[in-house]
Structure formats: C-alpha cells, structure tokens
C-alpha cells in the first residue's frame, strides 16, 4: 500500500475496518501482517561525548516576519508583550530551554551596522534590507532589544559581526558597547540606553557565508580578512575575560619543543566562529583549518568553524511543503541523512589539522528550504512545516549527537516564521509547528551523555530509494535516566523495537510519541494540535521491553527501572 493522502488514507482505513467487522477475512494483508521487529541494544557502560545543549540552538534573522511580527511587536502593541517582545513566543521558547540564539543574520549580518539599532527608537536610522525583498528595516529591534529577548527566554547570545561590508573598528566598538564595564565609553553609552551591567556574548561569528552573500571571498582571501577581526575584537566582560598570558611559560614550552595549540581559556569566555564550508565545498574547511594550525595563538585564534547545509528535496526552493507524494517524502529524508557523510567529510579535514578537536564544527544554518506559502513574498521565506519536516529534524539531531565530539553547536533555520520554523505567527495568533514539538521532546538530551547503540535498523524502500526504517540514539540525561529517541521513517508500516540495556534495569519505557494521519499534516491556527505529542508507555513482558512505533513517527522515552 502506498502513502495515501490524508483523506484517502483515513477513508481506506475506515473501509477496511468496516469490512473486517462484517467479514474478518476481508482485513487487507498490510493490516494483518505483524510489524517487523527491530532489536536495539544500548551500551550504557561505554559512554561517549556529552551532547552539548547548544546543539539545540536557534537562529533569528531580520528576514520577512522572523523578527518584526514574530518576536517584536512594539511596546504599544495590543498583543501581550514585555518591553515590545511578544509574550506568547517567549513562553513557548522557554519551554524548549533554548540554549543560544544566533543574530542578526544570516546574509543580513554583513550589511548590518549596529549603531543604526541603538539609542532612542525615534532617532534610529531607517534602512533597506537589500538581501530580503528590499524590505524596510526600522531598526526598532537592535542590540539592546535582542539581548532583552535572549534574557527573557534564558538563552545565550551568538552575535554575527559584519565582516563583509563593515570594519574591524566597527566590530570592536560593538563588542565594547555590549561587554565593557565602566569607565569605557561604550559601557557609558550602553548604560545611558538603559542597561548598566555588561552583556554576555558566548559566541562571536566572524562573518557569514563569506563565499557568497557575505563576500564573496575565496577561502584564502577570507582567512586574510578574518584574522584582524579574530585579533582585535575583544569581549571585555569581566566574567568572560581570558586568563592573563604567562609569556615565560609559553617560552619554556616552545624551547622544549612542546606544541602551542592554544592558550588557556576562560571556560565562560567567548568562542569565535570562523566562516566555513558550504555543503560539499571543502575549500574553506581546508584553508581556515590550515591557517589555524599555523597560527600563533598570541595573535589570533578561533574556537569554531561554521558549516551551512540545507535540504531542498526534488525541486530546490520549490519543493512542496504540503500535498507532496511518497517520492518527495523519501527524497527529503534521503537528503537529510546525507548530513552524516558531510559532517564526516569536513570532520576528517579538521582532524588533519586539529586531532584534539579543539575547534568545534558549528552547523549554524541547516534545515528544510521549501516552497514559500502562496500569497506571501517569496523572499520572506515563509513556508509550512509538516510532520515530515519534524521527522527530518529528528534525524538531523540524531546525526549531530553521533558526532558530538566535534559538533558542539547548531542553529536551525529559523526560529519564527522563516523556513523550518519552530513557531508561526499571524497578528495576535500563534501556532507551534511539528518541528517545535520535536525540539520539545528532545529537551532531556541537552547536555546528556551519548550512549552508543547497536541497531538492526531494517529497510524502508521506495523505488530506487533505500533508507533505514528506524533511526535512533540513546543518552544518559542529567537526571541520571537512560533516554531513547526512535524515529520510524517508514510512512506505511509500524515497527516493534525490542530495547535492551545490559546493566540497566528497565521494566518500562515512558515518554511521548509524535505522529499524525499523514506525513504532510501541519498545525494551523484553526487546528493547532493536528501534530502534537501524546503519552507513550510500554511495559516489559517476559523479560522483553517492546516499543511499538507507529508509521512516520518520533518516540522519545526514558527507561524506568
């Protein structure tokens, strides 16, 4: 049986059940066949890397309704808000325990001049967003508003400075404004604008897509341009200041032939993220990491390398967000699983120069880029987000977790109203997407310790496309519990998973399952819970703990002793 559209599938199921009630032998073969059994074994005694909570980061760009209408409504809006930031959105994001937000872009970042967005709102410059449909940018949401927003949702700040059209001096002044303490001029200006205490900036992006909208520069040109930003742009927050350099100790190490891979770092210090590869292109990966290996850390350093990769489906920028068929479904998931090989490819290059994995691979733009919603400005990138897209997000998160030793932050594109959004708004209305629900279900994996598994994943096949039917990860959460995340990719068949964890007593698996009638089901303002988690509970019987996974579903559970 193929993957039927939502209405046809429901009608077929009702007809089959009705026929069975009249004549039991009329139940179709697909309904009579027992689900395939998959065995999953958790190696709880062989813990791996910590799944850095920043892997669940978000991205907010000045693009379409990503900021204005999505986050910012203004202090005088009838929509409930706190200092202009809409309260429903902040409450929803707090439930995700969002660890970090990247801002102000994106392509917007390399044309953004921060002084346009500070000071009295009525005196701020009005500019044109030339990257995204020449929209008018009022700059009413600037540095202080973003930091207020990050504080309201409990997230760290990831600031992308303007390397493309800006200057080192401009970026250095911006960091002084955000992080310096009195009596620095920037600190006084910030205090005059209402915030006396220095802000925390955990991550600093040294440009965005400098091979494209942020340049364009060749890899070597970018390295030359990036180095002064890495050297002169300082975080002056006293809590984040690096330790004082012990030059005598450094000289002693160098004289003894000891490599100087890096200087001592404040664990609360700022991490600088250089621009890295665009999907398959490895030129930036090699050039930036080679320069990093040959650098003197006294003069410049980085702690992260950016990587961008989107999933486009069968028709780039025009793939249907709803009403698609099984060919499109299988293609999107096949491309999604390709993230594994891309990470392995770029990690291998990084390992050549950085075997200690000092530099993180930061996947700060990723997700599904689909056809915009009808009746919207195409360059505002407002698209629907279906159950399929939530399943794709779960697959990506699992891949990131499997590479947690190198991948230590990611930022899905984007947070509100843009691309694969967590949240959609329209006026005073708000709806949570299936991708939001996936992120909420994965909260226990934040800062959890990865546990390797063995899994007979089975096969889901459509035409020439072959995929594993089941994808899964395990981790020991900060609560001490063993957590499992299991995705059934097959849109037509349920699966039974027998879960084993030697050394861990497991009488039950308790959690939630996310699924719907069809893979293109979406949440709307009129039907906000069409794709929403429901409770899941499986009890051990005869010494076996069997989890029944519905078709096209995500199940997240902890093992209950």
C-alpha angles and dihedrals in degrees: 000000000000127000100278124205114263099264095040092049093051092047092049091050093050091048092049093050091047091051091049092053089056097038118010093202089061092075105116120247094249090059095044095050115096114239114261114261120234124191119218120186120190115210095211092167093061106061118187134195125328112261097234109228088226087074084080093057127142136222127217119184131177092253129126109316094337092112109006108061092003101062106355123053099154131253094272096051120123086224106096108261145158111228090336097312113116113249099212092058094047091049091051092049093048088059088059091052088228105208101195140000125208115218154213094002176202113350088345090067095068092057096039119110108194098210088068088068105048134078129031110355094228091057098049122113120258110221140174122252097223094180096058116044095304089277117178112257111205093184090220087132105060141139099309093043092050092049089049090051092049089050093049092056095038096244134141121241124250106188121194111206124210107260095152103060101000134081136242089244092054092051093046090050090050092054090047090052091051103038113019123107124219136313090039112107092235090054091051091050091050091049091050087054091056108271117093100172119076117257123237116241109188098177132029119197112211096211132316128256092340087177088064135006092005095058126320097240132154113241093260092046090052093051090054092048095044099052097074090050090052090049105040104032105087135186103224098184104128091223092055101040115128119245117269113272115252099211093180091057091046091051091049092051092048092049090052091051094249111151116244100217095162146343124253110281134208104241087221091048129117120272118217116216119202123205111266140174133338105224108289098004108104099180094100092044092056097040097047095043092046090052090047091053092051096043130107105236089212089070106032141351143168131206100195143035118211123227127186126197132158132190112230105172123210095328116038113231089355105065111134114256092199135015093038126145134235092269090061092043094052093043093053092050092046090053091045092056088053087077087080093063093043092054091046091050096051093038090056090056090047091049089057090063100023112033090163090061093232091150115065123221102234114198095195098165123040141126142088118321106198141164112300118248115272114264095025131108103269093220091055086071096215106164137165118254118215137187087267090060091050090053089050090052090052091051091051093048090052090052092050090050092052088056096041092130089070105015105070103155137025132174118203116218107268144000106202132017096339128098113313094004130183092212137026122201135187117179106310093343125100133183131186115228128221088256089058089053091051091053091049092051091051095054092106089062093064107115090351120145113252115239119199118235139194114221135179091212099186121209137279112192133187114175108306093345115100121186136167109265091218131037120183147165134191132205141168107241127218085257088065093247126127109241128197128197113194126182122194105206095183107102093199109036135059119220135209116219120197106208122205129179110177110216092019120097109224120177093158146007115225128184142081140305126210120204142119142198093278137012093244093057113131136187114245135183087257095045106025096164101049088114109032134133121263129194119279126197130170124177127203116252126187090356093304127109107206122186116200109213117197119221116280095009146133119218122188118185142157122223111248116209 
